């Protein structure tokens, strides 16, 4: 019989059980549960002295028969992401298991504990350095390129889900609502294309509107990428057509204004569609800037030549 406790009740149940027990058995040996380090809508994350740099993510859902959609998605997050761990672009995951907590069978994932999330990194100090911005942009494009090449749309790109590993590499976490191409991945739980998912601030508009699309596309993640980058610079997301541009508030980043505008366009077909489109866009803009700089230098040299000629002519006169 399915457990009737709400998610909030289950979270309290998990906390209470952990406070009383502090450890549980697994195939890898006894796992000690440390302090609560994160909490989402349907999960709790604790650190662990089990091994250096380890965290445990508990799903606030009791495993029942038949299994719930939340549990199946949680299991999918482990099953379908194993192939991406070796790419170094997602949070490393080590083990999936189920622990009986006073009658509630709670599933968990043992994974690497990251240093901090992107929103914490730029919480007090905003991202206004051009080299730093360019490095972060390139890393996030690399991550999305790997994910999209695997026929996965994350659908929940936001600063809280971009995590810094101890090796100073950014990785992507929390694939709980990701879309996996059913042509490639066996679907254990069906997620409708028009289902309202993720968050209001960073999600593409079509994710907010019901029946707005038939199938998730990479441009959804690129929209969220634009909002994420804008957030790191300003502390806010773009809402509507009126918003401060980088050229106004972070002049060193002015060359990225056109990129952000293209990424966060409201109509899906009007924005950049793939990571390759973004790279091409950046390459073309860079080429244009270099061409303009060359023209500017030529004009300066011409001005200098004209002035020297005038001085020479005056001397002759």
Short mmCIF file of C-alpha atoms in Angstrom, two decimals:
data_model
loop_
_atom_site.label_atom_id
_atom_site.label_comp_id
_atom_site.label_asym_id
_atom_site.label_seq_id
_atom_site.Cartn_x
_atom_site.Cartn_y
_atom_site.Cartn_z
CA UNK A 1 0.00 0.00 0.00
CA UNK A 2 1.34 3.40 -0.96
CA UNK A 3 2.55 5.68 1.80
CA UNK A 4 0.14 8.58 2.24
CA UNK A 5 2.62 10.97 3.87
CA UNK A 6 3.16 14.23 2.03
CA UNK A 7 6.62 15.17 0.81
CA UNK A 8 7.00 17.62 3.67
CA UNK A 9 6.05 14.91 6.16
CA UNK A 10 8.51 12.53 4.52
CA UNK A 11 11.28 15.11 4.75
CA UNK A 12 10.59 15.46 8.46
CA UNK A 13 10.48 11.67 8.74
CA UNK A 14 13.88 11.34 7.02
CA UNK A 15 15.45 14.05 9.19
CA UNK A 16 14.10 12.44 12.34
CA UNK A 17 15.36 8.98 11.37
CA UNK A 18 18.81 10.31 10.48
CA UNK A 19 19.05 12.28 13.74
CA UNK A 20 18.38 9.07 15.66
CA UNK A 21 20.48 6.67 13.62
CA UNK A 22 23.19 8.68 11.83
CA UNK A 23 24.25 5.71 9.70
CA UNK A 24 22.89 2.80 7.65
CA UNK A 25 24.21 -0.31 5.95
CA UNK A 26 24.92 -0.54 2.22
CA UNK A 27 26.73 -2.86 -0.18
CA UNK A 28 29.74 -0.57 0.24
CA UNK A 29 29.66 -0.82 4.03
CA UNK A 30 28.21 1.39 6.75
CA UNK A 31 27.45 4.91 5.48
CA UNK A 32 27.49 7.65 8.09
CA UNK A 33 25.16 10.58 7.39
CA UNK A 34 26.48 14.04 8.22
CA UNK A 35 24.87 17.47 8.05
CA UNK A 36 22.10 18.64 5.75
CA UNK A 37 23.76 20.63 2.93
CA UNK A 38 20.93 21.03 0.44
CA UNK A 39 17.18 20.74 -0.01
CA UNK A 40 15.03 20.78 -3.12
CA UNK A 41 11.35 20.32 -3.78
CA UNK A 42 11.55 16.53 -3.53
CA UNK A 43 14.95 15.69 -2.06
CA UNK A 44 17.34 16.20 0.84
CA UNK A 45 21.13 16.18 0.45
CA UNK A 46 23.53 15.38 3.31
CA UNK A 47 27.29 15.27 3.46
CA UNK A 48 29.01 12.12 4.69
CA UNK A 49 32.34 11.16 6.26
CA UNK A 50 31.96 7.79 4.53
CA UNK A 51 34.65 8.95 2.10
CA UNK A 52 36.22 12.27 1.30
CA UNK A 53 33.99 14.45 -0.84
CA UNK A 54 30.85 12.28 -0.69
CA UNK A 55 27.22 13.39 -0.41
CA UNK A 56 23.95 11.47 -0.12
CA UNK A 57 20.77 12.53 -1.87
CA UNK A 58 17.54 11.13 -0.37
CA UNK A 59 14.29 11.27 -2.33
CA UNK A 60 11.36 12.42 -0.22
CA UNK A 61 9.16 9.65 -1.59
CA UNK A 62 8.49 6.25 -0.07
CA UNK A 63 9.08 3.39 -2.52
CA UNK A 64 5.74 1.66 -2.99
CA UNK A 65 4.05 -0.86 -5.21
CA UNK A 66 3.36 0.19 -7.88
CA UNK A 67 6.25 2.69 -7.74
CA UNK A 68 5.46 6.39 -7.94
CA UNK A 69 6.48 8.62 -10.82
CA UNK A 70 8.87 10.56 -8.58
CA UNK A 71 10.65 7.38 -7.55
CA UNK A 72 10.95 6.16 -11.15
CA UNK A 73 12.38 9.50 -12.26
CA UNK A 74 14.87 9.34 -9.39
CA UNK A 75 15.93 5.87 -10.54
CA UNK A 76 16.21 7.12 -14.13
CA UNK A 77 18.51 9.91 -13.02
CA UNK A 78 20.95 7.23 -11.88
CA UNK A 79 20.47 4.71 -14.68
CA UNK A 80 20.63 7.04 -17.65
CA UNK A 81 23.45 9.26 -16.44
CA UNK A 82 26.02 6.56 -15.76
CA UNK A 83 27.24 6.88 -19.35
CA UNK A 84 27.93 10.62 -18.89
CA UNK A 85 29.99 10.38 -15.69
CA UNK A 86 33.21 9.68 -17.62
CA UNK A 87 32.81 12.92 -19.61
CA UNK A 88 33.51 15.01 -16.51
CA UNK A 89 30.57 17.30 -17.21
CA UNK A 90 28.07 16.04 -14.62
CA UNK A 91 28.24 15.37 -10.89
CA UNK A 92 29.86 11.93 -10.40
CA UNK A 93 27.43 9.37 -8.98
CA UNK A 94 28.53 6.17 -7.26
CA UNK A 95 25.62 4.10 -6.00
CA UNK A 96 21.84 3.83 -5.91
CA UNK A 97 20.08 2.18 -2.98
CA UNK A 98 16.95 1.95 -0.83
CA UNK A 99 16.96 2.32 2.95
CA UNK A 100 14.12 1.31 5.27
CA UNK A 101 13.45 4.19 7.65
CA UNK A 102 10.87 2.99 10.18
CA UNK A 103 8.58 1.55 7.52
CA UNK A 104 9.25 4.16 4.84
CA UNK A 105 11.47 2.75 2.08
CA UNK A 106 13.55 5.77 1.03
CA UNK A 107 15.74 5.71 -2.10
CA UNK A 108 19.08 7.47 -2.17
CA UNK A 109 22.01 8.23 -4.47
CA UNK A 110 25.59 8.30 -3.25
CA UNK A 111 27.43 10.97 -5.22
CA UNK A 112 30.34 13.37 -5.12
CA UNK A 113 29.97 16.36 -2.86
CA UNK A 114 30.71 19.54 -4.77
CA UNK A 115 32.29 22.62 -3.23
CA UNK A 116 29.47 25.08 -3.96
CA UNK A 117 26.81 26.04 -6.47
CA UNK A 118 27.10 28.80 -9.05
CA UNK A 119 24.55 30.98 -7.25
CA UNK A 120 26.67 30.84 -4.08
CA UNK A 121 29.84 31.65 -6.03
CA UNK A 122 28.37 34.90 -7.39
CA UNK A 123 26.10 35.69 -4.46
CA UNK A 124 28.11 38.60 -3.10
CA UNK A 125 30.62 39.25 -5.89
CA UNK A 126 29.10 39.59 -9.34
CA UNK A 127 30.65 38.27 -12.54
CA UNK A 128 32.02 41.37 -14.28
CA UNK A 129 35.44 40.21 -15.54
CA UNK A 130 35.47 39.48 -19.28
CA UNK A 131 37.99 36.62 -19.11
CA UNK A 132 36.11 34.99 -16.24
CA UNK A 133 32.79 35.39 -18.04
CA UNK A 134 34.22 33.91 -21.23
CA UNK A 135 35.68 30.95 -19.32
CA UNK A 136 32.36 30.19 -17.60
CA UNK A 137 30.46 30.53 -20.88
CA UNK A 138 32.81 28.13 -22.64
CA UNK A 139 32.55 25.57 -19.82
CA UNK A 140 28.74 25.69 -19.79
CA UNK A 141 28.65 25.33 -23.57
CA UNK A 142 30.93 22.30 -23.26
CA UNK A 143 28.58 20.75 -20.69
CA UNK A 144 25.45 21.38 -22.77
CA UNK A 145 27.17 20.07 -25.88
CA UNK A 146 27.83 16.75 -24.13
CA UNK A 147 24.31 16.54 -22.68
CA UNK A 148 22.54 17.46 -25.92
CA UNK A 149 24.77 15.13 -27.95
CA UNK A 150 23.47 12.35 -25.69
CA UNK A 151 19.91 13.33 -26.73
CA UNK A 152 19.06 14.73 -23.31
CA UNK A 153 17.40 18.09 -22.57
CA UNK A 154 18.04 19.06 -18.96
CA UNK A 155 15.06 21.46 -18.61
CA UNK A 156 16.26 22.79 -15.25
CA UNK A 157 19.40 24.80 -16.01
CA UNK A 158 19.86 27.35 -13.23
CA UNK A 159 22.69 28.53 -10.96
CA UNK A 160 21.66 26.13 -8.17
CA UNK A 161 22.22 23.13 -10.47
CA UNK A 162 25.65 24.19 -11.74
CA UNK A 163 28.17 22.95 -9.20
CA UNK A 164 31.88 23.44 -8.61
CA UNK A 165 33.96 20.32 -8.03
CA UNK A 166 37.07 20.23 -5.86
CA UNK A 167 39.16 20.25 -9.07
CA UNK A 168 37.69 23.71 -9.91
CA UNK A 169 35.60 22.37 -12.79
CA UNK A 170 31.94 23.30 -13.13
CA UNK A 171 29.56 20.36 -13.60
CA UNK A 172 25.81 19.96 -14.07
CA UNK A 173 23.61 18.29 -11.48
CA UNK A 174 19.98 17.35 -10.79
CA UNK A 175 18.61 15.63 -13.90
CA UNK A 176 15.39 14.75 -12.07
CA UNK A 177 13.13 16.39 -14.67
CA UNK A 178 15.38 15.95 -17.70
CA UNK A 179 13.93 14.70 -20.97
CA UNK A 180 15.60 11.60 -22.41
CA UNK A 181 14.93 10.87 -26.07
CA UNK A 182 12.59 7.83 -26.02
CA UNK A 183 14.15 6.62 -29.28
CA UNK A 184 17.37 5.98 -27.34
CA UNK A 185 16.45 5.63 -23.68
CA UNK A 186 13.96 3.21 -22.22
CA UNK A 187 11.29 5.29 -20.54
CA UNK A 188 10.33 4.06 -17.10
CA UNK A 189 8.28 7.16 -16.35
CA UNK A 190 6.45 9.27 -18.88
CA UNK A 191 6.97 13.03 -18.71
CA UNK A 192 4.56 14.86 -20.97
CA UNK A 193 5.98 17.57 -23.19
CA UNK A 194 3.43 20.08 -21.93
CA UNK A 195 3.95 19.27 -18.27
CA UNK A 196 4.89 22.35 -16.17
CA UNK A 197 8.39 21.71 -14.93
CA UNK A 198 11.38 23.51 -13.41
CA UNK A 199 11.32 27.12 -12.21
CA UNK A 200 9.71 30.35 -13.31
CA UNK A 201 12.79 32.55 -13.42
CA UNK A 202 15.10 30.52 -15.64
CA UNK A 203 12.73 28.31 -17.64
CA UNK A 204 11.97 29.01 -21.29
CA UNK A 205 8.49 30.54 -21.78
CA UNK A 206 7.21 27.44 -23.57
CA UNK A 207 7.91 25.40 -20.42
CA UNK A 208 5.60 27.69 -18.47
CA UNK A 209 2.70 27.57 -20.93
CA UNK A 210 0.76 24.34 -21.09
CA UNK A 211 0.60 22.61 -24.49
CA UNK A 212 3.16 25.07 -25.82
CA UNK A 213 5.42 22.44 -27.41
CA UNK A 214 5.31 18.79 -28.47
CA UNK A 215 8.88 17.82 -27.64
CA UNK A 216 11.62 19.47 -25.58
CA UNK A 217 14.43 21.04 -27.59
CA UNK A 218 18.00 22.15 -26.76
CA UNK A 219 16.94 25.78 -27.19
CA UNK A 220 15.10 25.48 -23.85
CA UNK A 221 18.42 24.87 -22.11
CA UNK A 222 20.04 27.68 -24.11
CA UNK A 223 17.33 30.09 -22.95
CA UNK A 224 18.09 29.07 -19.36
CA UNK A 225 21.82 29.46 -20.07
CA UNK A 226 21.23 33.07 -21.10
CA UNK A 227 19.24 33.74 -17.94
CA UNK A 228 21.89 32.03 -15.81
CA UNK A 229 24.71 34.13 -17.26
CA UNK A 230 22.66 37.30 -16.82
CA UNK A 231 21.94 36.33 -13.21
CA UNK A 232 25.65 35.88 -12.44
CA UNK A 233 26.32 39.42 -13.64
CA UNK A 234 23.26 41.21 -12.24
CA UNK A 235 21.73 39.01 -9.53
CA UNK A 236 18.45 39.02 -11.48
CA UNK A 237 16.83 37.30 -14.44
CA UNK A 238 15.45 39.03 -17.51
CA UNK A 239 11.70 39.58 -17.38
CA UNK A 240 10.08 41.39 -20.30
CA UNK A 241 11.78 43.57 -22.88
CA UNK A 242 13.18 46.27 -20.60
CA UNK A 243 16.30 45.30 -18.68
CA UNK A 244 19.77 46.74 -18.05
CA UNK A 245 22.30 45.65 -20.65
CA UNK A 246 25.86 44.65 -19.83
CA UNK A 247 27.11 47.74 -21.66
CA UNK A 248 25.31 49.81 -19.02
CA UNK A 249 26.19 47.93 -15.84
CA UNK A 250 29.29 45.87 -16.73
CA UNK A 251 31.04 47.60 -19.66
CA UNK A 252 33.76 44.94 -19.86
CA UNK A 253 31.07 42.48 -20.98
CA UNK A 254 29.42 44.68 -23.60
CA UNK A 255 30.38 42.28 -26.41
CA UNK A 256 28.04 39.65 -24.89
CA UNK A 257 24.89 41.80 -24.98
CA UNK A 258 23.85 40.50 -28.40
CA UNK A 259 24.42 36.90 -27.31
CA UNK A 260 22.20 37.26 -24.24
CA UNK A 261 19.49 38.95 -26.32
CA UNK A 262 19.53 36.05 -28.79
CA UNK A 263 19.46 33.37 -26.10
CA UNK A 264 16.49 34.73 -24.14
CA UNK A 265 14.10 35.51 -26.98
CA UNK A 266 10.54 34.57 -26.10
CA UNK A 267 9.67 32.69 -29.29
CA UNK A 268 11.57 29.37 -29.45
CA UNK A 269 12.34 29.61 -33.18
CA UNK A 270 13.71 33.15 -32.84
CA UNK A 271 16.51 32.20 -30.45
CA UNK A 272 19.73 30.28 -31.05
CA UNK A 273 18.83 26.60 -31.37
CA UNK A 274 21.99 24.61 -30.61
CA UNK A 275 25.38 24.92 -28.96
CA UNK A 276 26.88 24.91 -32.44
CA UNK A 277 24.73 27.95 -33.29
CA UNK A 278 26.06 29.73 -30.21
CA UNK A 279 29.67 28.96 -31.12
CA UNK A 280 29.15 30.17 -34.68
CA UNK A 281 27.43 33.32 -33.40
CA UNK A 282 30.40 34.08 -31.10
CA UNK A 283 32.92 33.36 -33.86
CA UNK A 284 31.17 35.71 -36.30
CA UNK A 285 30.89 38.47 -33.70
CA UNK A 286 34.58 38.11 -32.86
CA UNK A 287 35.51 38.27 -36.55
CA UNK A 288 33.40 41.42 -36.95
CA UNK A 289 35.05 43.03 -33.93
CA UNK A 290 38.52 42.21 -35.24
CA UNK A 291 37.59 43.58 -38.67
CA UNK A 292 36.28 46.77 -37.09
CA UNK A 293 39.45 47.05 -35.03
CA UNK A 294 41.54 46.64 -38.18
CA UNK A 295 39.51 49.33 -39.93
CA UNK A 296 39.92 51.58 -36.90
CA UNK A 297 43.68 51.03 -36.91
CA UNK A 298 43.85 51.75 -40.64
CA UNK A 299 41.96 54.98 -40.09
CA UNK A 300 44.32 55.96 -37.29
CA UNK A 301 47.31 55.28 -39.50
CA UNK A 302 45.75 57.28 -42.32
CA UNK A 303 45.04 60.17 -39.97
CA UNK A 304 48.63 60.05 -38.78
CA UNK A 305 49.90 59.99 -42.37
CA UNK A 306 47.70 62.97 -43.31
CA UNK A 307 48.90 64.97 -40.33
CA UNK A 308 52.55 64.17 -41.08
CA UNK A 309 52.00 65.14 -44.71
CA UNK A 310 50.47 68.43 -43.63
CA UNK A 311 53.45 69.11 -41.37
CA UNK A 312 55.81 68.22 -44.23
CA UNK A 313 53.95 70.46 -46.68
CA UNK A 314 53.98 73.31 -44.18
CA UNK A 315 57.72 72.88 -43.74
CA UNK A 316 58.23 73.03 -47.49
CA UNK A 317 56.17 76.16 -47.71
#
